[in-house]
Structures are given as C-alpha cells and as structure tokens.
PDB file of C-alpha atoms in Angstrom:
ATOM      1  CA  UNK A   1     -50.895 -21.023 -66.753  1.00 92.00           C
ATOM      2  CA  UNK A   2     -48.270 -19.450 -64.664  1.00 94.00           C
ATOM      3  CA  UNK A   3     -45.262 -18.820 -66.517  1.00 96.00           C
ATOM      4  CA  UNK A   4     -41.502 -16.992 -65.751  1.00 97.00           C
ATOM      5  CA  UNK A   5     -39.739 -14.789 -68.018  1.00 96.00           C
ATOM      6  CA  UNK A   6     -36.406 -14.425 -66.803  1.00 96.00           C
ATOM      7  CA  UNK A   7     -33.204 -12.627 -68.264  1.00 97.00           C
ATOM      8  CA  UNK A   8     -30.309 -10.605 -68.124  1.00 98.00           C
ATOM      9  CA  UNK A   9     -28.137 -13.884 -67.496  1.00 97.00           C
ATOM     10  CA  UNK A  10     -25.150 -14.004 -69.371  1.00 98.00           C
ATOM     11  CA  UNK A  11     -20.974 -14.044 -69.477  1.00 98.00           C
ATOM     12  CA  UNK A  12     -18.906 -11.448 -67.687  1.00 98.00           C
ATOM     13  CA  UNK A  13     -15.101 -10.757 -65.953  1.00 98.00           C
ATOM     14  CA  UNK A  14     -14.712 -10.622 -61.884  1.00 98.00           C
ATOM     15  CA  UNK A  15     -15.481  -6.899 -60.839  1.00 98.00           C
ATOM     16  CA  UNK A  16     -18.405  -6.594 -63.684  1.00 98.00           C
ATOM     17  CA  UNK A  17     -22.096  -6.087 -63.204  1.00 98.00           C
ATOM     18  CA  UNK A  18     -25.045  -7.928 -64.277  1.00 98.00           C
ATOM     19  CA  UNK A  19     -28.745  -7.148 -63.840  1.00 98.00           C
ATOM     20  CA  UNK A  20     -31.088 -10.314 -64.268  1.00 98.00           C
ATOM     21  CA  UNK A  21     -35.149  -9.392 -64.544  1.00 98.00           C
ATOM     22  CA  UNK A  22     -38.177 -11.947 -63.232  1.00 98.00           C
ATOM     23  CA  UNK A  23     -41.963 -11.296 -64.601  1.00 97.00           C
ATOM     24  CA  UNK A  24     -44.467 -13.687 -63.523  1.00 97.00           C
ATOM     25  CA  UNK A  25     -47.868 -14.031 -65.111  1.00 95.00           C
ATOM     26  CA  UNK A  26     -50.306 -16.283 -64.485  1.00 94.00           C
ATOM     27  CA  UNK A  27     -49.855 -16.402 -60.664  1.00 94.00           C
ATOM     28  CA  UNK A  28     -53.150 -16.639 -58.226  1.00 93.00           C
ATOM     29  CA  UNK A  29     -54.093 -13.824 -57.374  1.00 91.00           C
ATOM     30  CA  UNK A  30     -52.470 -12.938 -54.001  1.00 92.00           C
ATOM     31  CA  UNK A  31     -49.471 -11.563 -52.408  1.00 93.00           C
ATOM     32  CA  UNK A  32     -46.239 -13.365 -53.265  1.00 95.00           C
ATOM     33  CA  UNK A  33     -42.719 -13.872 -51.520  1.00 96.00           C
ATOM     34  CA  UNK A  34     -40.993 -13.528 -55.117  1.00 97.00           C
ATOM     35  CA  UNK A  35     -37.088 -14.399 -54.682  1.00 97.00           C
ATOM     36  CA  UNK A  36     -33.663 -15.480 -56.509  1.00 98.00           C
ATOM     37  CA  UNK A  37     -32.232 -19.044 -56.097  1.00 97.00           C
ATOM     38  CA  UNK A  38     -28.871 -20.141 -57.647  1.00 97.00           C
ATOM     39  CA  UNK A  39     -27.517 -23.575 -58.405  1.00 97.00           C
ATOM     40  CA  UNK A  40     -23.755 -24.339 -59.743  1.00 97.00           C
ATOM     41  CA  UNK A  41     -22.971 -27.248 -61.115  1.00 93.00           C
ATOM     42  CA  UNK A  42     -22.839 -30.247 -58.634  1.00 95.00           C
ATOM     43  CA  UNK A  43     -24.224 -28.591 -55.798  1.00 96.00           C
ATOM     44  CA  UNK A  44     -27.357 -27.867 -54.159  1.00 95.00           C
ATOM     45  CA  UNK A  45     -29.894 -24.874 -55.050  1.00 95.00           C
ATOM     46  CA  UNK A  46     -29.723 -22.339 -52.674  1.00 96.00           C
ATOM     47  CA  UNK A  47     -31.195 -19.017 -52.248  1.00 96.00           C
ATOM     48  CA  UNK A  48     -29.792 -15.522 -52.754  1.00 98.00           C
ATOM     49  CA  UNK A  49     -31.895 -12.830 -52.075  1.00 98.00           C
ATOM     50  CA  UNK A  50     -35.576 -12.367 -51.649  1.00 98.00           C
ATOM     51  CA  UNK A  51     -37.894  -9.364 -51.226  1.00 97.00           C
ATOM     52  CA  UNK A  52     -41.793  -8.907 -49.727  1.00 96.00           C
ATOM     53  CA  UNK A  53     -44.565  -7.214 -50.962  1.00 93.00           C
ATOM     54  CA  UNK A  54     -43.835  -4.569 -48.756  1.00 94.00           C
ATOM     55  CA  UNK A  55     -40.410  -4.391 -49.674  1.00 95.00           C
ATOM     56  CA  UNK A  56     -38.625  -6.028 -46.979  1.00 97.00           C
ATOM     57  CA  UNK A  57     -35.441  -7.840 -47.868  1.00 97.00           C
ATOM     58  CA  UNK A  58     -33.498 -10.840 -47.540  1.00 97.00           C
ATOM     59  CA  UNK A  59     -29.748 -11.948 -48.403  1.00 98.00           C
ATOM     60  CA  UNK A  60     -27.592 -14.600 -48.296  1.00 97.00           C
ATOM     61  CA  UNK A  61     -24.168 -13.663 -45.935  1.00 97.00           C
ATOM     62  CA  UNK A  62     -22.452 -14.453 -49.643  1.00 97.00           C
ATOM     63  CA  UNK A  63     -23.737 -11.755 -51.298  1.00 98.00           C
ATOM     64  CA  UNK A  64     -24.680  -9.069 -48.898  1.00 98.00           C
ATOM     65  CA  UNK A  65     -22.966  -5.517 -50.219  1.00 98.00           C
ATOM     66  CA  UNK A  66     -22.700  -6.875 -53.218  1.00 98.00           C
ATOM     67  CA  UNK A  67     -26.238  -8.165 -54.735  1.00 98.00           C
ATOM     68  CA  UNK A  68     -29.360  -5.707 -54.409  1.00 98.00           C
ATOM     69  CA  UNK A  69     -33.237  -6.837 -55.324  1.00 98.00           C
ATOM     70  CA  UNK A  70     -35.637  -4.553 -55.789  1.00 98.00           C
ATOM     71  CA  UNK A  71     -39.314  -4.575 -57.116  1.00 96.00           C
ATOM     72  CA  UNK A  72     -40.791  -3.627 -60.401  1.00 94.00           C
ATOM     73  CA  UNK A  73     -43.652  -1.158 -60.781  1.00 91.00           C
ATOM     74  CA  UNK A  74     -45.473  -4.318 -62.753  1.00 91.00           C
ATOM     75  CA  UNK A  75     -46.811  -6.652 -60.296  1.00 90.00           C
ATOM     76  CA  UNK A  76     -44.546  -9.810 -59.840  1.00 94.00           C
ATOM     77  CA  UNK A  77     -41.863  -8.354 -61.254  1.00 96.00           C
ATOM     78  CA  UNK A  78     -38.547  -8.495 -59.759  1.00 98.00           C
ATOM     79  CA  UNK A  79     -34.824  -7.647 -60.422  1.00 98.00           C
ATOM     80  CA  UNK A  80     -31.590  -8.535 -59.343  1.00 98.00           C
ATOM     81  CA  UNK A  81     -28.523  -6.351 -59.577  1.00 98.00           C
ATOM     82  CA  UNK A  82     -25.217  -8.192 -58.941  1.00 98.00           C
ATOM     83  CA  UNK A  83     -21.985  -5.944 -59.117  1.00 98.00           C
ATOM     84  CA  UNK A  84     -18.127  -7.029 -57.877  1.00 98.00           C
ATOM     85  CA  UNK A  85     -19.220 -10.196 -59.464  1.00 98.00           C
ATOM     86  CA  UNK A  86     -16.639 -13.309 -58.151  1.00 98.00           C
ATOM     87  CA  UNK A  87     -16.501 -16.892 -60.179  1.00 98.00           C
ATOM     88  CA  UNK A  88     -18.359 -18.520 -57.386  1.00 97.00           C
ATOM     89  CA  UNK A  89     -21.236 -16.947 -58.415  1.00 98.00           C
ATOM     90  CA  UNK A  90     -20.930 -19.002 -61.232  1.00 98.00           C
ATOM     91  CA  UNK A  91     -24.580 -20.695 -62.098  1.00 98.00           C
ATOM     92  CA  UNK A  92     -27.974 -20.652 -63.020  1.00 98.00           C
ATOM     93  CA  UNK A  93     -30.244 -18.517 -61.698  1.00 98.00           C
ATOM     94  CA  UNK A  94     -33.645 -19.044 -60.432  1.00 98.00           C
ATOM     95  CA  UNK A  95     -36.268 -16.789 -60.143  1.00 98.00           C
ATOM     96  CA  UNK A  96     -38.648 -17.760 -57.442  1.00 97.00           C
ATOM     97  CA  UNK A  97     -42.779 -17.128 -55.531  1.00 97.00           C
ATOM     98  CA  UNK A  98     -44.113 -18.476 -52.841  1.00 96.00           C
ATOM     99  CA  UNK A  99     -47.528 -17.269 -51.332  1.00 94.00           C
ATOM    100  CA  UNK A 100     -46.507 -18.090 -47.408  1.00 93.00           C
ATOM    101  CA  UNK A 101     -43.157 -17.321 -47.005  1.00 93.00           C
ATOM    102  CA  UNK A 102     -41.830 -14.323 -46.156  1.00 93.00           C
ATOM    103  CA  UNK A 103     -38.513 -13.023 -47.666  1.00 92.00           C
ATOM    104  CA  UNK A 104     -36.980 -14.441 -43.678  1.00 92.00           C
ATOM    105  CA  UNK A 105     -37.769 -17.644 -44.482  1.00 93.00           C
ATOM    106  CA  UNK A 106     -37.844 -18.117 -47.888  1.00 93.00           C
ATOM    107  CA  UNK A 107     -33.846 -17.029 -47.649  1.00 92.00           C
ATOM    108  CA  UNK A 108     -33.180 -20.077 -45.601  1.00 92.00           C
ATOM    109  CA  UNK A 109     -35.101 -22.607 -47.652  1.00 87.00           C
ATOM    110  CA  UNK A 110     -33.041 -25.402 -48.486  1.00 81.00           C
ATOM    111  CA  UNK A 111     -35.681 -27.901 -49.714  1.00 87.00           C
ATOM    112  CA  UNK A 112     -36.862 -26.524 -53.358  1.00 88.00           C
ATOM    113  CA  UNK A 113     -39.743 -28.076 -53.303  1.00 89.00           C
ATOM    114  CA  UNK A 114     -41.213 -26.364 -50.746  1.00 93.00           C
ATOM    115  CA  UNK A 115     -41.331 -23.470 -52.677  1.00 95.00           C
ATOM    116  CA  UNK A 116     -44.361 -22.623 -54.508  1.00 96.00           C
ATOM    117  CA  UNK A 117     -43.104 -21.412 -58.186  1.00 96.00           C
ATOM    118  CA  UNK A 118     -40.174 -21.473 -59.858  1.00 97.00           C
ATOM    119  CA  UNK A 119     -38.709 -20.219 -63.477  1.00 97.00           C
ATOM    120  CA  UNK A 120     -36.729 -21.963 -65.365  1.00 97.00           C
ATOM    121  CA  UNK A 121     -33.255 -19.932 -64.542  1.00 97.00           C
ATOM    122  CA  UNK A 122     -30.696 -18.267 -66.440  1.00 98.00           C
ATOM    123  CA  UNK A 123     -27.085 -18.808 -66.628  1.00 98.00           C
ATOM    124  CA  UNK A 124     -24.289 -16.295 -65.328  1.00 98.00           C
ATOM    125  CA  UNK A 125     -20.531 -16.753 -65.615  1.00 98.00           C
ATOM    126  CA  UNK A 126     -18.192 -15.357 -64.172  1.00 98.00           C
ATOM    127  CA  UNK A 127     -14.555 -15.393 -65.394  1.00 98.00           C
ATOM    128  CA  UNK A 128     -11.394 -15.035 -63.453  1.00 95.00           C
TER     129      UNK A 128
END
C-alpha cells in the first residue's frame, strides 16, 4: 500500500521559514521523480519544485531564490525548505512521485492526474 507522510505545514508571518518533509513507503520499486505541488483555495494545483534521483532540480519562476528541495538519505524521502515566505504561498501542499517524469517535466505538469502518486498535503499560511 503506498502511503505519504507529509509535515512541517503550518502558520507563519511574511519573511519566516518553514521546512515541510515527504516519506513515501510502499512505492514500486524503481526510480521516482518525487516533487511538491501546491493548491490555494479556488485555483488550480500547480507544481513548485521537483528533484531527480540524481539530484537534478526543478522550480517554479515563483519561487526560485526563495524555495530549496533537497533529498533525504532514506529513499523517497524529500524536503522542502521555504524561507522569505509571501501570503501567496498561501495553501496546501502536495507532496508528489511519478516513475517517468523527470523533475523538467514534472515542473510543468498542469493535469494532476497525470501524475503517478500523490500525498494528501499539508497546509501553510502565510500572514501579512
């Protein structure tokens, strides 16, 4: 049964910091695309950063400088540091796999569905 642990979601001022955590068990074993989505409220999912097995790395233009995912030493295990955090990035998180993709694409996915795994998110706020 595959199954998402995310966390590290949670309530903050702009300027703060907050450092969300994605383990994935269960997956096939292969090599997975593992990324971040976000969704705010009354608008469409879309993806934030996403990292390869090798490392390579993918960001949205709204969060370059500013977001940074890295890898964990556990396999398909993946963190996402946010600093100089705005209210637009306001919403839940989603921590993503996919076994095609690469981080490239799976940055400019737009259709959800096409994506292999998902968790079920966690929620960051950001007040002004």
């Amino acid at each position: 049964q595959v199954k998402f642990v995310e966390s590290g979601g949670g309530s903050v001022t702009s300027g703060g910091s907050l450092r969300l955590s994605c383990v994935a068990s269960g997956l096939p074993d292969r090599r997975y695309c593992m990324g971040w989505f976000r969704q705010a409220p009354g608008k469409d999912r879309e993806a934030v950063a996403a990292i390869d097995t090798d490392g390579r790395t993918s960001y949205a233009d709204s969060v370059k400088g500013r977001f940074t995912i890295s890898q964990g030493n556990a396999k398909n295990t993946i963190y996402l540091q946010m600093n100089s955090l705005k209210p637009e990035d306001t919403a839940t998180y989603y921590c993503a796999a996919d076994g095609t993709m690469s981080s490239a694409t799976l940055i400019t996915i737009v259709t959800p569905s096409l994506v292999d795994y998902w968790g079920r998110g966690t929620q960051v706020t950001v007040s002004s």
